[in-house]
Amino acid sequence: MFETITAEKSLLFLENDRLVNEFKALASKLPQYHTVPQLGLISPDDVWITAFNIWLLFQPDEYLILESAEKTLYYSSNFIILNELKNDHYFKFIKTHPDIADELLFITALYLAQALNQWLEEALIAESREDIIIRNRRLSYFEAHTNSEEDVRKFVEDQAAIVKIIMPIITKENTLECLIKNSYDEASAHFYKKNIVVEN
């Protein structure tokens, strides 16, 4: 669950726990979305951390949220996806829209994290790389870089294989743009249907 999120597990550099606590407060406020993360390429707990990373990208530019230089060495597929997201025009529209509530950004990040988790699982299955899925589900994914030297070596090899599989899809099919749009549309439908009261 979202309680496992820490600044140390994020792929983005955070000076303190302020944004971690803000994200957890939103998650606590919206328990009806706690079942969104499901098993895919990674575990539901790790989907929460993915959602947190995406939510961080939605934060205003003045927060100066940067990539963790150390982790770029290990999580190559994640950084490719995060960079594609933040450069996508629809993602930028959501981020900069003046009337989008914090709760809606949170829900969008959660739906997008799960959509990416399922998409990656499907992409690997299509290439008969279920072995990577099995290994990633067994890991505490965002702590994989702290494992033994042999485990880290295998993880980096798996990351390279994932990159090789997803790059042709990302560059040719506008897949991420569709995932972003569909996740935002689904989040909006739920957000407005539930009549969540946004506190000022």
XYZ file of C-alpha atoms in Angstrom:
200
model
C 0.000 0.000 0.000
C 0.909 3.676 -0.125
C 2.402 3.503 3.379
C 5.518 1.907 1.860
C 6.361 5.075 -0.098
C 9.498 6.869 1.033
C 11.688 9.583 -0.467
C 14.457 6.974 -0.755
C 12.319 4.741 -2.984
C 11.463 7.543 -5.396
C 13.300 7.744 -8.704
C 13.338 11.508 -8.307
C 15.505 13.426 -5.866
C 13.641 14.853 -2.884
C 15.281 16.973 -0.209
C 12.783 15.980 2.466
C 9.536 14.106 3.102
C 7.148 17.000 2.473
C 5.853 15.732 -0.870
C 5.820 12.139 0.374
C 3.544 13.258 3.196
C 1.317 15.264 0.838
C 0.874 12.241 -1.420
C 0.102 9.967 1.540
C -2.422 12.495 2.853
C -4.213 12.447 -0.512
C -4.167 8.638 -0.518
C -5.633 8.549 2.997
C -8.331 11.009 1.955
C -9.348 8.867 -1.051
C -9.631 5.263 0.204
C -12.010 4.329 -2.614
C -8.959 4.234 -4.930
C -6.800 1.958 -2.790
C -7.678 -1.075 -4.918
C -6.522 0.485 -8.215
C -2.965 -0.911 -8.080
C -3.002 -4.506 -9.300
C -0.384 -7.062 -10.201
C 1.304 -6.452 -13.561
C 4.987 -6.128 -14.337
C 5.494 -5.096 -10.712
C 3.651 -5.603 -7.421
C 0.760 -3.382 -6.254
C 3.014 -1.823 -3.580
C 5.464 -0.803 -6.297
C 2.614 0.588 -8.428
C 2.023 3.040 -5.561
C 5.631 4.187 -5.836
C 5.240 4.522 -9.608
C 2.126 6.643 -9.006
C 4.093 8.798 -6.579
C 6.836 9.351 -9.189
C 4.216 10.329 -11.783
C 2.472 12.614 -9.286
C 5.819 14.315 -8.631
C 6.075 15.094 -12.356
C 2.682 16.806 -12.119
C 3.995 19.205 -9.461
C 4.798 22.826 -10.416
C 8.184 23.434 -12.013
C 9.280 25.657 -9.143
C 9.624 22.529 -6.988
C 12.748 21.686 -9.056
C 12.213 17.941 -8.850
C 15.180 16.270 -10.527
C 16.078 12.740 -11.536
C 18.157 10.796 -9.049
C 21.488 10.637 -10.881
C 22.475 7.397 -9.157
C 19.255 5.603 -10.049
C 19.420 6.435 -13.753
C 22.133 3.764 -13.918
C 19.734 1.052 -12.766
C 16.184 1.989 -13.793
C 16.698 2.795 -17.475
C 13.215 1.741 -18.606
C 11.561 3.839 -15.916
C 13.516 6.963 -16.787
C 12.733 6.557 -20.492
C 9.034 6.371 -19.629
C 9.160 9.256 -17.135
C 10.915 11.460 -19.696
C 8.376 10.543 -22.370
C 5.560 11.396 -19.955
C 6.859 14.779 -18.897
C 7.516 15.782 -22.521
C 4.106 14.671 -23.762
C 1.856 17.609 -24.701
C -1.219 16.062 -23.054
C 0.716 15.427 -19.834
C 1.864 19.067 -19.887
C -1.735 20.195 -20.431
C -2.870 18.273 -17.335
C 0.056 19.547 -15.280
C -0.454 23.203 -16.154
C -4.254 23.356 -16.265
C -5.244 25.929 -13.616
C -8.528 24.272 -12.630
C -7.396 20.672 -11.974
C -7.812 19.744 -8.320
C -5.008 18.073 -6.374
C -7.213 15.035 -5.897
C -7.723 14.657 -9.638
C -3.964 14.806 -10.251
C -3.511 12.114 -7.612
C -6.166 9.850 -9.151
C -4.754 10.410 -12.642
C -1.256 9.452 -11.453
C -2.646 6.308 -9.836
C -4.606 5.226 -12.931
C -1.640 6.008 -15.183
C 0.734 4.008 -12.979
C -1.557 0.998 -13.190
C -2.058 1.431 -16.948
C 1.718 1.480 -17.439
C 2.088 -1.583 -15.212
C -0.392 -3.536 -17.347
C 1.008 -2.230 -20.640
C 4.549 -3.276 -19.710
C 3.330 -6.710 -18.646
C 1.512 -7.156 -21.976
C 4.539 -5.962 -23.958
C 6.804 -8.478 -22.240
C 4.309 -11.330 -22.624
C 4.094 -10.548 -26.348
C 7.873 -11.055 -26.534
C 7.778 -14.229 -24.379
C 9.682 -12.562 -21.540
C 7.535 -13.768 -18.673
C 10.798 -14.519 -16.840
C 11.344 -10.778 -16.378
C 7.812 -10.339 -15.052
C 8.321 -13.129 -12.509
C 11.598 -11.623 -11.278
C 10.156 -8.100 -11.009
C 7.143 -9.258 -9.020
C 9.414 -10.981 -6.508
C 11.484 -7.854 -5.956
C 10.936 -4.800 -3.913
C 11.316 -3.171 -7.331
C 12.409 0.313 -6.309
C 15.015 -1.109 -3.941
C 16.460 -3.528 -6.525
C 19.638 -1.441 -6.827
C 20.479 -2.247 -3.188
C 20.515 -6.026 -3.665
C 23.543 -8.275 -4.117
C 25.947 -7.584 -6.962
C 24.672 -10.591 -8.913
C 21.007 -9.612 -8.417
C 21.728 -6.032 -9.496
C 23.552 -7.289 -12.602
C 20.519 -9.392 -13.561
C 18.168 -6.488 -12.855
C 20.178 -4.187 -15.141
C 20.118 -6.859 -17.863
C 16.342 -7.094 -17.507
C 16.085 -3.323 -17.739
C 18.044 -3.368 -20.992
C 15.705 -6.043 -22.368
C 12.643 -3.991 -21.371
C 14.068 -0.897 -23.082
C 14.703 -2.882 -26.264
C 11.086 -4.115 -26.240
C 9.333 -0.836 -25.455
C 11.317 1.666 -27.543
C 9.830 0.654 -30.923
C 6.335 0.774 -29.389
C 6.843 4.187 -27.811
C 8.307 5.755 -30.942
C 5.771 4.420 -33.420
C 2.401 4.030 -31.772
C 1.785 7.065 -29.499
C 1.123 4.479 -26.816
C 2.034 6.664 -23.861
C -0.066 9.562 -25.097
C -3.059 7.215 -25.284
C -2.349 5.845 -21.807
C -2.108 9.371 -20.407
C -5.334 10.503 -22.061
C -7.276 7.377 -21.121
C -6.038 7.516 -17.526
C -6.990 11.169 -17.182
C -10.418 10.560 -18.747
C -11.047 7.621 -16.415
C -9.830 9.576 -13.400
C -12.037 12.542 -14.347
C -15.098 10.330 -14.770
C -14.588 8.816 -11.320
C -13.645 12.104 -9.694
C -16.723 13.984 -10.855
C -19.050 10.995 -10.474
C -18.045 10.564 -6.832
C -18.766 14.250 -6.192
C -15.602 14.675 -4.185
C -15.688 17.919 -2.325
C -12.443 19.819 -2.888
C -11.527 21.740 0.222
C -10.150 25.234 -0.227
